[in-house]
Amino acid sequence: KNEVEQSPQNLTAQEGEFITINCSYSVGISALHWLQQHPGGGIVSLFMLSSGKKKHGRLIATINIQEKHSSLHITASHPRDSAVYICAVDRDDKIIFGKGTRLHILP
Amino acid sequence: KAGVTQTPRYLIKTRGQQVTLSCSPISGHRSVSWYQQTPGQGLQFLFEYFSETQRNKGNFPGRFSGRQFSNSRSEMNVSTLELGDSALYLCASSHRVPSYEQYFGPGTRLTVT
């Protein structure tokens, strides 16, 4: 079993829909990251969090340390949000990545 | 402020050869981490350097090595290339250890034939 599990693996939605991507982990962590990767490979760090909730524009990330679970929400989704979203956790000064969620927003 | 740069962006090598990839971090960042991304395994941590010292290493064979210079620029080397080494190699820099926000470079796409 992977130490970091993401769901769903693939998600297609209509423009404007509210999107939720989930991440569960099985190890103790010091922080959790949400990353966005567009076609072509470039990765952008969206959030780094160790507790609570963070918001940036239409993106919201939450983490529940007790339940070892984090969610990434996208409000009013747009085709430019189409990308792979990757959850990663910091453990023992190393980063462990989830397999990613491929999101496709249809216009 | 300039972002993380990686050179070269694309590289084609033959099995058995060796390759050196370079990463220049954001000015002021002293931590550089390297990652390998393949379709099958996804993103995997290779190693992290901080102030010229390797702090951590992932589960990769000794053919994969790296170093960091006094200006924080880092190189990674893969010797005796195998077909399975074909991947996107990403580096990321941060102010400190991985628990701080990382800024990724565009990656070097290595193809081994």
Tab-separated table of C-alpha atoms in Angstrom:
chain	number	residue	atom	x	y	z
A	1	LYS	CA	0.000	0.000	0.000
A	2	ASN	CA	1.336	3.432	-0.918
A	3	GLU	CA	2.090	5.716	1.994
A	4	VAL	CA	0.250	8.537	0.207
A	5	GLU	CA	-3.008	7.762	-1.565
A	6	GLN	CA	-4.934	10.200	-3.719
A	7	SER	CA	-8.464	9.984	-5.009
A	8	PRO	CA	-9.794	10.142	-7.558
A	9	GLN	CA	-7.056	9.217	-10.007
A	10	ASN	CA	-8.871	10.968	-12.830
A	11	LEU	CA	-11.606	13.572	-12.728
A	12	THR	CA	-13.505	15.241	-15.541
A	13	ALA	CA	-15.913	18.043	-14.707
A	14	GLN	CA	-17.750	20.910	-16.353
A	15	GLU	CA	-16.546	24.470	-16.067
A	16	GLY	CA	-17.920	26.095	-12.938
A	17	GLU	CA	-18.181	22.923	-10.870
A	18	PHE	CA	-16.794	22.630	-7.347
A	19	ILE	CA	-13.870	20.195	-7.338
A	20	THR	CA	-12.544	18.130	-4.443
A	21	ILE	CA	-9.371	16.043	-4.536
A	22	ASN	CA	-8.510	13.898	-1.540
A	23	CYS	CA	-5.219	12.759	-0.063
A	24	SER	CA	-4.749	10.205	2.708
A	25	TYR	CA	-1.445	9.250	4.256
A	26	SER	CA	-0.415	6.506	6.627
A	27	VAL	CA	2.746	7.930	8.213
A	28	GLY	CA	3.566	10.698	10.635
A	29	ILE	CA	4.369	13.881	8.785
A	30	SER	CA	5.697	17.331	9.471
A	31	ALA	CA	3.942	19.004	6.551
A	32	LEU	CA	1.826	18.301	3.499
A	33	HIS	CA	2.165	19.885	0.067
A	34	TRP	CA	-0.232	20.279	-2.814
A	35	LEU	CA	1.457	20.650	-6.183
A	36	GLN	CA	0.109	21.389	-9.638
A	37	GLN	CA	1.718	20.023	-12.776
A	38	HIS	CA	0.694	21.204	-16.219
A	39	PRO	CA	1.405	19.326	-19.466
A	40	GLY	CA	5.057	19.885	-20.296
A	41	GLY	CA	6.151	19.050	-16.786
A	42	GLY	CA	6.402	22.312	-14.846
A	43	ILE	CA	5.416	21.924	-11.196
A	44	VAL	CA	4.041	24.716	-9.069
A	45	SER	CA	3.714	24.499	-5.322
A	46	LEU	CA	0.134	25.475	-4.410
A	47	PHE	CA	0.079	24.972	-0.660
A	48	MET	CA	2.213	23.768	2.185
A	49	LEU	CA	0.298	23.121	5.386
A	50	SER	CA	0.692	21.365	8.680
A	51	SER	CA	-2.677	22.186	10.226
A	52	GLY	CA	-6.027	23.780	9.499
A	53	LYS	CA	-6.897	25.418	6.241
A	54	LYS	CA	-5.340	27.699	3.646
A	55	LYS	CA	-6.971	29.646	0.831
A	56	HIS	CA	-5.496	31.204	-2.270
A	57	GLY	CA	-7.903	32.618	-4.800
A	58	ARG	CA	-10.258	29.838	-5.860
A	59	LEU	CA	-8.155	27.154	-4.206
A	60	ILE	CA	-8.656	25.891	-0.665
A	61	ALA	CA	-6.590	23.244	1.100
A	62	THR	CA	-7.487	21.602	4.385
A	63	ILE	CA	-5.720	19.068	6.540
A	64	ASN	CA	-6.897	16.895	9.429
A	65	ILE	CA	-3.812	15.630	11.235
A	66	GLN	CA	-5.745	13.202	13.458
A	67	GLU	CA	-7.432	11.559	10.478
A	68	LYS	CA	-4.298	11.783	8.300
A	69	HIS	CA	-6.305	13.340	5.504
A	70	SER	CA	-6.145	16.432	3.345
A	71	SER	CA	-8.405	17.858	0.680
A	72	LEU	CA	-7.830	20.312	-2.128
A	73	HIS	CA	-10.906	22.200	-3.293
A	74	ILE	CA	-11.303	24.300	-6.427
A	75	THR	CA	-14.296	26.619	-6.581
A	76	ALA	CA	-15.769	27.842	-9.889
A	77	SER	CA	-13.465	25.546	-11.858
A	78	HIS	CA	-12.105	26.723	-15.194
A	79	PRO	CA	-10.485	24.894	-18.124
A	80	ARG	CA	-7.131	26.435	-17.174
A	81	ASP	CA	-7.337	24.433	-13.921
A	82	SER	CA	-6.840	21.285	-16.011
A	83	ALA	CA	-3.636	19.731	-14.710
A	84	VAL	CA	-2.309	16.945	-12.520
A	85	TYR	CA	-2.592	17.704	-8.817
A	86	ILE	CA	-0.090	15.968	-6.592
A	87	CYS	CA	-0.172	15.519	-2.844
A	88	ALA	CA	3.173	15.098	-1.093
A	89	VAL	CA	4.132	14.678	2.566
A	90	ASP	CA	7.293	15.524	4.472
A	91	ARG	CA	8.521	12.630	6.574
A	92	ASP	CA	11.973	12.398	8.147
A	93	ASP	CA	13.215	15.231	5.922
A	94	LYS	CA	12.172	13.338	2.792
A	95	ILE	CA	9.200	13.950	0.564
A	96	ILE	CA	6.829	11.144	-0.390
A	97	PHE	CA	4.521	11.794	-3.319
A	98	GLY	CA	1.097	10.548	-4.213
A	99	LYS	CA	0.458	9.319	-7.742
A	100	GLY	CA	-1.492	12.440	-8.643
A	101	THR	CA	-5.025	13.270	-9.746
A	102	ARG	CA	-5.509	14.177	-13.382
A	103	LEU	CA	-8.167	16.893	-13.597
A	104	HIS	CA	-9.847	17.858	-16.851
A	105	ILE	CA	-12.282	20.767	-16.855
A	106	LEU	CA	-14.527	20.944	-19.892
A	107	PRO	CA	-15.622	24.341	-21.227
B	1	LYS	CA	13.827	37.197	-8.841
B	2	ALA	CA	14.836	34.523	-11.344
B	3	GLY	CA	13.321	31.093	-10.869
B	4	VAL	CA	15.008	27.728	-10.661
B	5	THR	CA	16.820	26.881	-13.864
B	6	GLN	CA	17.851	23.486	-15.122
B	7	THR	CA	20.154	22.605	-17.968
B	8	PRO	CA	19.925	20.998	-20.350
B	9	ARG	CA	16.185	20.804	-20.873
B	10	TYR	CA	16.341	17.760	-23.129
B	11	LEU	CA	18.971	15.095	-23.465
B	12	ILE	CA	19.322	11.862	-25.390
B	13	LYS	CA	21.940	9.369	-24.262
B	14	THR	CA	22.850	5.787	-25.024
B	15	ARG	CA	22.849	2.907	-22.563
B	16	GLY	CA	26.109	2.712	-20.659
B	17	GLN	CA	26.914	6.391	-20.976
B	18	GLN	CA	26.895	8.828	-18.108
B	19	VAL	CA	25.091	12.142	-17.794
B	20	THR	CA	25.372	15.260	-15.671
B	21	LEU	CA	22.413	17.540	-15.064
B	22	SER	CA	22.638	21.005	-13.585
B	23	CYS	CA	20.322	23.005	-11.360
B	24	SER	CA	20.642	26.658	-10.345
B	25	PRO	CA	18.408	27.515	-7.385
B	26	ILE	CA	16.637	30.742	-6.648
B	27	SER	CA	19.065	33.292	-5.272
B	28	GLY	CA	19.347	32.904	-1.505
B	29	HIS	CA	18.028	29.351	-1.413
B	30	ARG	CA	20.501	26.931	0.126
B	31	SER	CA	18.517	23.710	-0.196
B	32	VAL	CA	18.316	21.862	-3.507
B	33	SER	CA	16.396	18.632	-3.917
B	34	TRP	CA	16.333	16.314	-6.918
B	35	TYR	CA	13.423	14.180	-8.064
B	36	GLN	CA	12.807	11.614	-10.779
B	37	GLN	CA	9.427	11.406	-12.471
B	38	THR	CA	8.394	8.449	-14.623
B	39	PRO	CA	4.944	7.405	-15.875
B	40	GLY	CA	5.109	4.182	-13.876
B	41	GLN	CA	6.542	5.321	-10.549
B	42	GLY	CA	5.462	8.949	-10.500
B	43	LEU	CA	7.618	11.399	-8.588
B	44	GLN	CA	10.373	9.962	-6.419
B	45	PHE	CA	12.854	11.709	-4.180
B	46	LEU	CA	16.483	11.295	-5.205
B	47	PHE	CA	18.482	13.409	-2.751
B	48	GLU	CA	18.671	16.759	-1.048
B	49	TYR	CA	21.630	19.049	-0.545
B	50	PHE	CA	21.917	21.862	1.934
B	51	SER	CA	24.999	24.044	2.222
B	52	GLU	CA	27.066	21.636	0.104
B	53	THR	CA	26.159	18.615	2.241
B	54	GLN	CA	23.894	15.771	1.239
B	55	ARG	CA	21.230	15.647	3.911
B	56	ASN	CA	19.055	12.881	2.623
B	57	LYS	CA	19.009	10.257	-0.082
B	58	GLY	CA	16.140	8.309	-1.577
B	59	ASN	CA	16.123	4.658	-2.555
B	60	PHE	CA	18.151	4.843	-5.720
B	61	PRO	CA	21.267	2.872	-6.684
B	62	GLY	CA	24.737	4.307	-6.283
B	63	ARG	CA	24.808	5.149	-10.000
B	64	PHE	CA	22.870	8.247	-9.015
B	65	SER	CA	24.983	10.848	-7.294
B	66	GLY	CA	25.023	14.554	-6.790
B	67	ARG	CA	26.870	17.472	-5.352
B	68	GLN	CA	26.311	21.085	-4.425
B	69	PHE	CA	28.701	23.940	-4.885
B	70	SER	CA	29.390	26.896	-2.615
B	71	ASN	CA	27.038	29.075	-4.704
B	72	SER	CA	24.258	26.510	-4.049
B	73	ARG	CA	24.191	25.326	-7.659
B	74	SER	CA	23.803	21.585	-7.798
B	75	GLU	CA	24.592	18.831	-10.231
B	76	MET	CA	23.400	15.279	-10.395
B	77	ASN	CA	25.192	12.529	-12.216
B	78	VAL	CA	23.935	9.206	-13.466
B	79	SER	CA	26.573	6.717	-14.525
B	80	THR	CA	26.156	3.599	-16.648
B	81	LEU	CA	22.773	4.684	-17.933
B	82	GLU	CA	19.987	2.144	-18.254
B	83	LEU	CA	16.822	2.347	-20.355
B	84	GLY	CA	14.833	2.676	-17.140
B	85	ASP	CA	16.619	5.908	-16.302
B	86	SER	CA	14.589	7.655	-18.998
B	87	ALA	CA	12.586	10.179	-17.025
B	88	LEU	CA	11.937	13.799	-16.224
B	89	TYR	CA	14.461	14.952	-13.639
B	90	LEU	CA	13.276	17.864	-11.545
B	91	CYS	CA	15.108	19.931	-9.047
B	92	ALA	CA	13.570	22.206	-6.477
B	93	SER	CA	15.046	24.807	-4.199
B	94	SER	CA	13.944	26.194	-0.883
B	95	HIS	CA	15.276	28.310	1.927
B	96	ARG	CA	15.739	25.325	4.164
B	97	VAL	CA	14.888	21.672	4.405
B	98	PRO	CA	11.960	20.144	2.454
B	99	SER	CA	9.424	21.197	5.054
B	100	TYR	CA	9.616	24.654	3.602
B	101	GLU	CA	7.915	25.578	0.344
B	102	GLN	CA	9.804	24.308	-2.646
B	103	TYR	CA	10.180	26.006	-5.998
B	104	PHE	CA	10.560	23.635	-8.902
B	105	GLY	CA	12.605	24.015	-12.040
B	106	PRO	CA	11.241	23.098	-15.473
B	107	GLY	CA	13.015	19.748	-15.465
B	108	THR	CA	15.419	17.917	-17.725
B	109	ARG	CA	13.859	15.239	-19.892
B	110	LEU	CA	16.381	12.428	-20.297
B	111	THR	CA	15.868	9.747	-22.898
B	112	VAL	CA	18.122	6.705	-22.838
B	113	THR	CA	18.218	4.635	-26.022
